[in-house]
Tab-separated table of C-alpha atoms and ligand atoms in Angstrom:
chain	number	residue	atom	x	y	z
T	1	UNK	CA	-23.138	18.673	54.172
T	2	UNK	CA	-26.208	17.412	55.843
T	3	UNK	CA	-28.923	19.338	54.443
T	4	UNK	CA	-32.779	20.435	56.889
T	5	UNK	CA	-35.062	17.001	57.102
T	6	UNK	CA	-38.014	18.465	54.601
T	7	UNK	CA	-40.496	16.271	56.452
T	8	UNK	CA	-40.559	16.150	60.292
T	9	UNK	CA	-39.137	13.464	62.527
T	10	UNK	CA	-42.382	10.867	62.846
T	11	UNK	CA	-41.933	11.473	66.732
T	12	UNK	CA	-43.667	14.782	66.253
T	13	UNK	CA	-47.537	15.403	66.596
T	14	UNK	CA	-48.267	16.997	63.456
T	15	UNK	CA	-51.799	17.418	64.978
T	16	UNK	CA	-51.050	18.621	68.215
T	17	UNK	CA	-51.906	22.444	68.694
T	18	UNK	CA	-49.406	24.560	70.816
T	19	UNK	CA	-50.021	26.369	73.736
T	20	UNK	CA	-48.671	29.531	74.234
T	21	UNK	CA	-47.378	30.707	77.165
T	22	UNK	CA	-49.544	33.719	76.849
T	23	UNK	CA	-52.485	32.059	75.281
T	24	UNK	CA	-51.382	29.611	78.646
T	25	UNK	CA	-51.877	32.733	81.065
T	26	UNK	CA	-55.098	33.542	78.986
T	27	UNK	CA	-56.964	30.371	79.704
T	28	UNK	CA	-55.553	29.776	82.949
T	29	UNK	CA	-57.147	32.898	84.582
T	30	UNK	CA	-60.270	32.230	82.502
T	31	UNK	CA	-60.639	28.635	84.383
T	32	UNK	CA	-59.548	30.134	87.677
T	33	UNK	CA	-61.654	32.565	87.237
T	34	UNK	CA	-64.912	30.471	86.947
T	35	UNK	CA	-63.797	27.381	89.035
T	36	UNK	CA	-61.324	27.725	91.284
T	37	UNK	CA	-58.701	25.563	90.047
T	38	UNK	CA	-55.954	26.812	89.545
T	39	UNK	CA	-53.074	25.718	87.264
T	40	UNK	CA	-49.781	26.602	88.134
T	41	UNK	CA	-46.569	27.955	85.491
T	42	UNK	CA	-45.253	24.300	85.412
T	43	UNK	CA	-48.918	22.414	84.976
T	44	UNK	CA	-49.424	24.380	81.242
T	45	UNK	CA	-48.031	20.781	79.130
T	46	UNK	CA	-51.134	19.093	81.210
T	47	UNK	CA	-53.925	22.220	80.493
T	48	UNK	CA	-52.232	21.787	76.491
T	49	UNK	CA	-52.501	17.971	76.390
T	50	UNK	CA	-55.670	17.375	77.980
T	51	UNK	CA	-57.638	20.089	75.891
T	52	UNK	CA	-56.257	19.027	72.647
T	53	UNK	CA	-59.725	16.710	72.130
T	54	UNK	CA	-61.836	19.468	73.032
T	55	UNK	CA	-60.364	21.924	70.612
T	56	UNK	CA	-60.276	19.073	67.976
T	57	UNK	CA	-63.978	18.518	68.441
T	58	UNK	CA	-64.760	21.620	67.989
T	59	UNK	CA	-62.996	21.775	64.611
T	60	UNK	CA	-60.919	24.650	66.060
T	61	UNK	CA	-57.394	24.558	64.992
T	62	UNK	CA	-55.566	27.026	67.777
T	63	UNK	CA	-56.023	28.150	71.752
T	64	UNK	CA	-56.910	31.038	70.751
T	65	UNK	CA	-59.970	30.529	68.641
T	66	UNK	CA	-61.226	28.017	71.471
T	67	UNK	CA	-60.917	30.746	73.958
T	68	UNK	CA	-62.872	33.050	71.475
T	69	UNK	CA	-65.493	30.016	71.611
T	70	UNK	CA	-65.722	30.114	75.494
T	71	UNK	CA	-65.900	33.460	75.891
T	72	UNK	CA	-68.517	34.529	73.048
T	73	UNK	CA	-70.274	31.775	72.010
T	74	UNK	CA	-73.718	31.165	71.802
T	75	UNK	CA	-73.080	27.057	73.348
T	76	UNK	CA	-69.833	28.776	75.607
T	77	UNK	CA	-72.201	27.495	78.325
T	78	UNK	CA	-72.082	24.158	76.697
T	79	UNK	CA	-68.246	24.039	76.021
T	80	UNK	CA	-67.411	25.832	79.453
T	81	UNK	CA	-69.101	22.185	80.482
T	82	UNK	CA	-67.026	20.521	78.727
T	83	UNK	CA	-63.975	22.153	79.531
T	84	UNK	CA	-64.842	21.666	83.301
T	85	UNK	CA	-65.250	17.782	82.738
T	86	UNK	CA	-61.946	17.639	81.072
T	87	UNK	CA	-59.699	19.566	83.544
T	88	UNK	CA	-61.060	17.884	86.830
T	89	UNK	CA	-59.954	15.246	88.308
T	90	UNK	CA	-62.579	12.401	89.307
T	91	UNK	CA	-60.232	10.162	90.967
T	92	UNK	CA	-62.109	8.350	93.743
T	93	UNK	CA	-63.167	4.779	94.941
T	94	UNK	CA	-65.695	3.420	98.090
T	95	UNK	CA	-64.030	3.617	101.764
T	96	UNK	CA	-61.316	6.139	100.553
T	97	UNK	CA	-59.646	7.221	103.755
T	98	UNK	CA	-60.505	4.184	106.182
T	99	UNK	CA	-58.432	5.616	108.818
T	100	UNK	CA	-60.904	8.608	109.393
T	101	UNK	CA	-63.912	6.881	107.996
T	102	UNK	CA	-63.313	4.542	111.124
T	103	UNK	CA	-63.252	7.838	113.140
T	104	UNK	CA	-66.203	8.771	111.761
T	105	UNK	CA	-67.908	5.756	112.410
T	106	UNK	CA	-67.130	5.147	115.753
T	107	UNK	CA	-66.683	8.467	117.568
T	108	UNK	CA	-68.354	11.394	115.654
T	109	UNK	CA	-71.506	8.747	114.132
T	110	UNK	CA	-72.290	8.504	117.828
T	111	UNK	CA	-72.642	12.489	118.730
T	112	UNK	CA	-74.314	13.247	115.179
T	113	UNK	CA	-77.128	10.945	116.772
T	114	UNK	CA	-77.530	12.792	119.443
T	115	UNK	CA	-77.855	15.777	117.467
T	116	UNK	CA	-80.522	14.071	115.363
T	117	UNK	CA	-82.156	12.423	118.135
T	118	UNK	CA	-82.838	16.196	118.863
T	119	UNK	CA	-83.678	18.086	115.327
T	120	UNK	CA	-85.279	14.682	114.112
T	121	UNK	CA	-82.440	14.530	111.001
T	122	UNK	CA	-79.001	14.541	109.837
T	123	UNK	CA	-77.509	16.577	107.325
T	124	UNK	CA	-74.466	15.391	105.422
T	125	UNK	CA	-72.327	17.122	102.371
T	126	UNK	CA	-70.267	15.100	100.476
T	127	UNK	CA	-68.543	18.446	98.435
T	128	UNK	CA	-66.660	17.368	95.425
T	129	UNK	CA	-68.446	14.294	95.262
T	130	UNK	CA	-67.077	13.347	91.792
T	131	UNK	CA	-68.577	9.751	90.527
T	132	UNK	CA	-70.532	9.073	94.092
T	133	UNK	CA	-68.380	6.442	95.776
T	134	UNK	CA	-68.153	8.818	98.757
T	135	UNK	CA	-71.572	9.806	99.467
T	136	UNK	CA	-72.588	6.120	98.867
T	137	UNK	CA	-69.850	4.885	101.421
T	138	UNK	CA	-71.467	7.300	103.771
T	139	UNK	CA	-74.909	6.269	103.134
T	140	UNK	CA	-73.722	2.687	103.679
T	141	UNK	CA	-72.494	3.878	107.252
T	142	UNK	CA	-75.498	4.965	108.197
T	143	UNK	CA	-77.688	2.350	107.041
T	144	UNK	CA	-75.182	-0.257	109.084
T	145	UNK	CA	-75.138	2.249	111.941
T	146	UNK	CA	-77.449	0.890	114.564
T	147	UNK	CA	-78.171	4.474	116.109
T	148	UNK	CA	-79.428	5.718	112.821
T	149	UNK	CA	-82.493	3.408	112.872
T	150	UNK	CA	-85.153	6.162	113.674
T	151	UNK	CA	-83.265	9.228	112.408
T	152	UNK	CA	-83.717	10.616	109.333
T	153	UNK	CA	-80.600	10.853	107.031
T	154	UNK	CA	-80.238	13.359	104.221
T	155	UNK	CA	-76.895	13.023	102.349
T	156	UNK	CA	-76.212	15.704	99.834
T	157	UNK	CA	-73.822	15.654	97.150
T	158	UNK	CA	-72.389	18.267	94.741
T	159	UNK	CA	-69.365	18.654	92.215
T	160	UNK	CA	-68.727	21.037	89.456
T	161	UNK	CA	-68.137	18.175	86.780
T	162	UNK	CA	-72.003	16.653	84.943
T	163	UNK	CA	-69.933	13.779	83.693
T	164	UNK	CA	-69.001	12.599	86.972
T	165	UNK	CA	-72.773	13.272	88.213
T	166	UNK	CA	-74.039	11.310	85.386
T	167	UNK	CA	-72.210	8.435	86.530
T	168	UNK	CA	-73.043	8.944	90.345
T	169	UNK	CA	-76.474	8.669	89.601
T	170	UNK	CA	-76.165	5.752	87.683
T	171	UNK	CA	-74.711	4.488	90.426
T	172	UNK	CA	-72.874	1.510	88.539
T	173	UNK	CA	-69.128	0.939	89.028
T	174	UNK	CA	-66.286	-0.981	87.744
T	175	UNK	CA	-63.650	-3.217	90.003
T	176	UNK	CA	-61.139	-0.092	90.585
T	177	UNK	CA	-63.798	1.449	92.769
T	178	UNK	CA	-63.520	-1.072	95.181
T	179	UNK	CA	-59.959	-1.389	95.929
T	180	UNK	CA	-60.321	-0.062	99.159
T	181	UNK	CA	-63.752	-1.703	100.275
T	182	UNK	CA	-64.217	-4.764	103.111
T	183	UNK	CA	-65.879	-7.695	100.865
T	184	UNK	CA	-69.117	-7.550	103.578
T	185	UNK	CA	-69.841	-4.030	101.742
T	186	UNK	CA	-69.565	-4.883	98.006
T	187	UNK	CA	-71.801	-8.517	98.477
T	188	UNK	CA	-73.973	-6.652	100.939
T	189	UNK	CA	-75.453	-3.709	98.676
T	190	UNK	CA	-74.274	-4.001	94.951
T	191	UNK	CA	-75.411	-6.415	92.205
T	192	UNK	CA	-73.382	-7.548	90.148
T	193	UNK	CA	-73.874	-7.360	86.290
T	194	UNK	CA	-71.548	-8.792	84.009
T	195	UNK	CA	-67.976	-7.124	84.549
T	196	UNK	CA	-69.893	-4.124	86.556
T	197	UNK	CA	-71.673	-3.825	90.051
T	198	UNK	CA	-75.050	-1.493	90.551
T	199	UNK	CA	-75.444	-0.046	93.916
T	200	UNK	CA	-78.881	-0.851	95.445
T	201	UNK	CA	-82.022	1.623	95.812
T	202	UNK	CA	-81.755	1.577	99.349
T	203	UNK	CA	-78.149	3.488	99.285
T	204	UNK	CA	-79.062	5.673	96.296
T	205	UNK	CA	-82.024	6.689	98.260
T	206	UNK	CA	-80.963	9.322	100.990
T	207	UNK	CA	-78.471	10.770	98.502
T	208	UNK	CA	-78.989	13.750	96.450
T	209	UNK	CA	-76.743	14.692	93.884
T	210	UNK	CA	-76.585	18.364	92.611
T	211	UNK	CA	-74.770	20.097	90.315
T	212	UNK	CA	-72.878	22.753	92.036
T	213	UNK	CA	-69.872	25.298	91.821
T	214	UNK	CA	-68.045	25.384	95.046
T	215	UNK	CA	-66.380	28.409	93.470
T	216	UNK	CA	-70.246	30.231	93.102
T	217	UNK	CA	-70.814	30.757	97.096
T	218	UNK	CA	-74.028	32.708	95.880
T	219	UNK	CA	-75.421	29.166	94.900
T	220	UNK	CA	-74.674	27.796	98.388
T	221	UNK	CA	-77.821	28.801	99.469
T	222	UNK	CA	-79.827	26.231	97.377
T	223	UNK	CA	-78.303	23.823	100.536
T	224	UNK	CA	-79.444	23.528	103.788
T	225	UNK	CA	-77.344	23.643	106.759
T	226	UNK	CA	-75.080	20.880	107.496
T	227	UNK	CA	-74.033	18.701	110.492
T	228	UNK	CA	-70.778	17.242	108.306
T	229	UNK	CA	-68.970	18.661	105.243
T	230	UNK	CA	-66.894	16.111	103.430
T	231	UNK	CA	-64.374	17.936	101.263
T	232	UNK	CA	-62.273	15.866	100.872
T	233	UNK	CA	-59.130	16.062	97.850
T	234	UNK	CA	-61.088	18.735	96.075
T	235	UNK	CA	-59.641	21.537	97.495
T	236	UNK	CA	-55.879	20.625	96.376
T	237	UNK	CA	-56.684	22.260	93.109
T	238	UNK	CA	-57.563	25.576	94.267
T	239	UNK	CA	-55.197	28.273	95.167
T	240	UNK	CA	-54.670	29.674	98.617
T	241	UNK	CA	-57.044	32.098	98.129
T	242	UNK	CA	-60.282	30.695	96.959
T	243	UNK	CA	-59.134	27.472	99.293
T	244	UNK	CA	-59.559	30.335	101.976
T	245	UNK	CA	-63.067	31.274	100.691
T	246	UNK	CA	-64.017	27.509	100.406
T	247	UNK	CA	-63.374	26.817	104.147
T	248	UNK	CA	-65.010	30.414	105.046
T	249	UNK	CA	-67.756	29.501	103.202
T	250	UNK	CA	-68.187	25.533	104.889
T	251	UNK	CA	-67.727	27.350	108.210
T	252	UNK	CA	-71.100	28.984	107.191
T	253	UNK	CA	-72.872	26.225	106.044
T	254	UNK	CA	-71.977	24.130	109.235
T	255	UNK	CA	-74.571	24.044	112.431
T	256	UNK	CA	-72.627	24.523	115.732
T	257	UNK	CA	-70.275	21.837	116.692
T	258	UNK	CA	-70.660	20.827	112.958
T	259	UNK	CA	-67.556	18.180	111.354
T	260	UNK	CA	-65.416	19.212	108.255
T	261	UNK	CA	-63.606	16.163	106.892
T	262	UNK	CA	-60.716	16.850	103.988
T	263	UNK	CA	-58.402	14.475	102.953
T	264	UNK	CA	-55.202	13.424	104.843
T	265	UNK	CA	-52.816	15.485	103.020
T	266	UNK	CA	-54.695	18.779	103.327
T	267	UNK	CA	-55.463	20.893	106.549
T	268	UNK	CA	-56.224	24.195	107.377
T	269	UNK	CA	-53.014	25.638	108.194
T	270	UNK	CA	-53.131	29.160	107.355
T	271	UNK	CA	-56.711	29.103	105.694
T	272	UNK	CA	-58.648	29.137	108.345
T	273	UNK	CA	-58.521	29.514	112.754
T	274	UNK	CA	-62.167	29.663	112.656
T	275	UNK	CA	-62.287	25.838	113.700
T	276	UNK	CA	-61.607	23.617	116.478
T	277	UNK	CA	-59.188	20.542	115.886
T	278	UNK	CA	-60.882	17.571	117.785
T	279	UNK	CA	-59.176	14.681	118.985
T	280	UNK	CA	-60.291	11.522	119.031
T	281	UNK	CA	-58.751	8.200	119.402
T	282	UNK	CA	-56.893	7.482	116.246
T	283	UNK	CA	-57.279	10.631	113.959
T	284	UNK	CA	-58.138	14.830	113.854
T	285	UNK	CA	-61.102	16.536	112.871
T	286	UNK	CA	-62.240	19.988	112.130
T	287	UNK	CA	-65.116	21.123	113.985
T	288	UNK	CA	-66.610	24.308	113.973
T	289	UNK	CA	-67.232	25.405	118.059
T	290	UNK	CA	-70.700	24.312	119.441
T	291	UNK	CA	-71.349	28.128	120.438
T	292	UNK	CA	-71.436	29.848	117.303
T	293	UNK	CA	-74.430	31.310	116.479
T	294	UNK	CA	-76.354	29.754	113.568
T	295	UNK	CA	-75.764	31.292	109.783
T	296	UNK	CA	-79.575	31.838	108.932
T	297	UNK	CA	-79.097	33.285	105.456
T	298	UNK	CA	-81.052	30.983	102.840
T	299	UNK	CA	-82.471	32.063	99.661
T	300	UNK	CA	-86.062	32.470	100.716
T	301	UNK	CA	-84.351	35.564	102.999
T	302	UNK	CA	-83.343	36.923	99.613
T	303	UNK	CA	-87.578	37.386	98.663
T	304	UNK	CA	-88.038	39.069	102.016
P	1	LIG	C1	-60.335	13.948	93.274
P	1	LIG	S1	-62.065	14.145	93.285
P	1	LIG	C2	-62.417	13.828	94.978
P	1	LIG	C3	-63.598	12.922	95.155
P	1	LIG	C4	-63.915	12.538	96.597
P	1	LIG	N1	-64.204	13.696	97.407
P	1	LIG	C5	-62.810	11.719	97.187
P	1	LIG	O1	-62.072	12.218	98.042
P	1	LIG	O2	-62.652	10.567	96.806
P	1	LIG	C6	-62.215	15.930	93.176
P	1	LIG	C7	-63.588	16.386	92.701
P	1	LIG	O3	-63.731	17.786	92.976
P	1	LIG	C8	-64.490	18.362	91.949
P	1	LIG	N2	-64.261	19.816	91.909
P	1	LIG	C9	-63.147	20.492	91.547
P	1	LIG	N3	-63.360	21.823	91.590
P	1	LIG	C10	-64.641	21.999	91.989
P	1	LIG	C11	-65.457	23.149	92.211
P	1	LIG	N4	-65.014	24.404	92.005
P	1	LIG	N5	-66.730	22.950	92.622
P	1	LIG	C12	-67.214	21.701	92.815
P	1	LIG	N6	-66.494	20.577	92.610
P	1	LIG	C13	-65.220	20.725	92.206
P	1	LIG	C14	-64.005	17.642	90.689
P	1	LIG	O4	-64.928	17.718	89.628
P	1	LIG	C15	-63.787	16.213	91.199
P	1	LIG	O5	-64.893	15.408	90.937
């Protein structure tokens, strides 16, 4: 008779913690809930494994205890922090999306000076920013483009995650960020320093990083109009819903004839019909229509 192993098989994790699939449904609305993101029935072994550290840390031994912790702590703020570092995703790396940066460059660069010519600046979001490599590209693109000599360029960007912001604002990056780069760029405006390259002053300067919850519209008003939202590959996470909201909301923030940029794989196919799909030579691009009346709203209307 083969009798029960009394010790388990080494392949098993004595220290891993189990999720639930109700303690699953628990946490899953709670992130939703204060981020957007949304994990879906068959994504609860990747919420389990990645917040096993977090839990450990903690020196919490079950989900539901570290739940308890986010919800009714006094440093939830803290771990909610934490928690929001750990579930995004910061993938990222300089000239991601050449195709429509060279659309950018060369077709909508061109009217954006126009416009700036006019209000004396330019107003760029980079939303979703993650470690910086896309506000920097666009800086970059501005400071090569020749029309942008005399107009003032103000490049905000946001994400949810203070880990990735910390980096951005350091502003130093390893090789992998630079897989996508022409060589002129990375010799042109980084230093290197040992295994490492620093981006220089002059492409840190128009950017401004902030730390902000695309999920909280309320806090949308700390921004100032825009002339072109970059979301790009942030919105993939959300569900249709607060993807719906998102867009809404960017439609907002935009000026008249304003850009929105996502990533290739993501459009606005039953978000949004608020927006006009440009053409231009060799790619799309949502623009909201140049006769739409202005969204005024800022906070200083909220003291009136
Ligand atoms: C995959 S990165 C994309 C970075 C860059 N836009 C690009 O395309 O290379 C997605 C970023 O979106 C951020 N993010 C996810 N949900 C967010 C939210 N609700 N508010 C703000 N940022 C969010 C994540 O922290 C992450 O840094």
């Amino acid at each position: 008779m083969i009798g029960l192993a009394r010790t388990a098989p080494t392949w098993i994790n004595m220290n891993h913690i189990q999720l639930t699939d109700a303690m699953f449904r628990v946490l899953r609305d709670f992130i939703y809930d204060i981020s957007g993101i949304f994990f879906a029935e068959d994504q609860k072994a990747i919420l389990e494994s990645r917040l096993q550290q977090n839990i450990k840390k903690r020196q919490l031994t079950n989900f539901g205890d570290y739940y308890y912790y986010l919800k009714y702590d006094r440093n939830k703020e803290e771990e909610i922090g934490l928690l929001i570092d750990t579930i995004t995703i910061h993938e990222t790396y300089f000239f991601r999306e050449k195709k429509q940066l060279d659309t950018f460059m060369d077709e909508v660069m061109p009217e954006l000076a126009e416009r700036g010519r006019k209000n004396g600046r330019i107003r760029i979001w980079s939303a979703g920013c993650a470690t910086g490599e896309e506000p920097y590209t666009l800086a970059m693109l501005f400071l090569e483009h020749h029309d942008f000599r005399d107009i003032n360029v103000e490049i905000y960007a946001t994400d949810i995650s203070r880990a990735a912001l910390a980096i951005a604002r350091r502003g130093v990056y390893r090789e992998s960020s630079f897989r996508a780069i022409d060589p002129y760029f990375q010799k042109t405006y980084f230093t290197k320093e040992e295994t490492e390259f620093r981006i220089m002053d002059k492409i840190k300067q128009p950017v401004v990083f902030l730390h902000l919850n695309l999920y909280e519209k309320e806090r949308w008003g700390l921004l100032p109009e825009m002339d072109a939202i970059f979301c790009r590959n942030v919105i993939i996470y959300f569900d249709a819903a607060s993807k719906k909201r998102s867009i809404n909301a960017f439609f907002q923030k935009l000026q008249p004839g304003g850009f929105l940029l996502l990533g290739h794989s993501e459009s606005l196919l039953a978000l949004s019909t608020d927006f006009v799909l440009r053409h231009f030579k060799h790619d799309l691009l949502y623009q909201k229509p140049p006769d739409v009346k202005p969204n005024y709203f800022n906070l200083s209307d909220m003291n009136k």
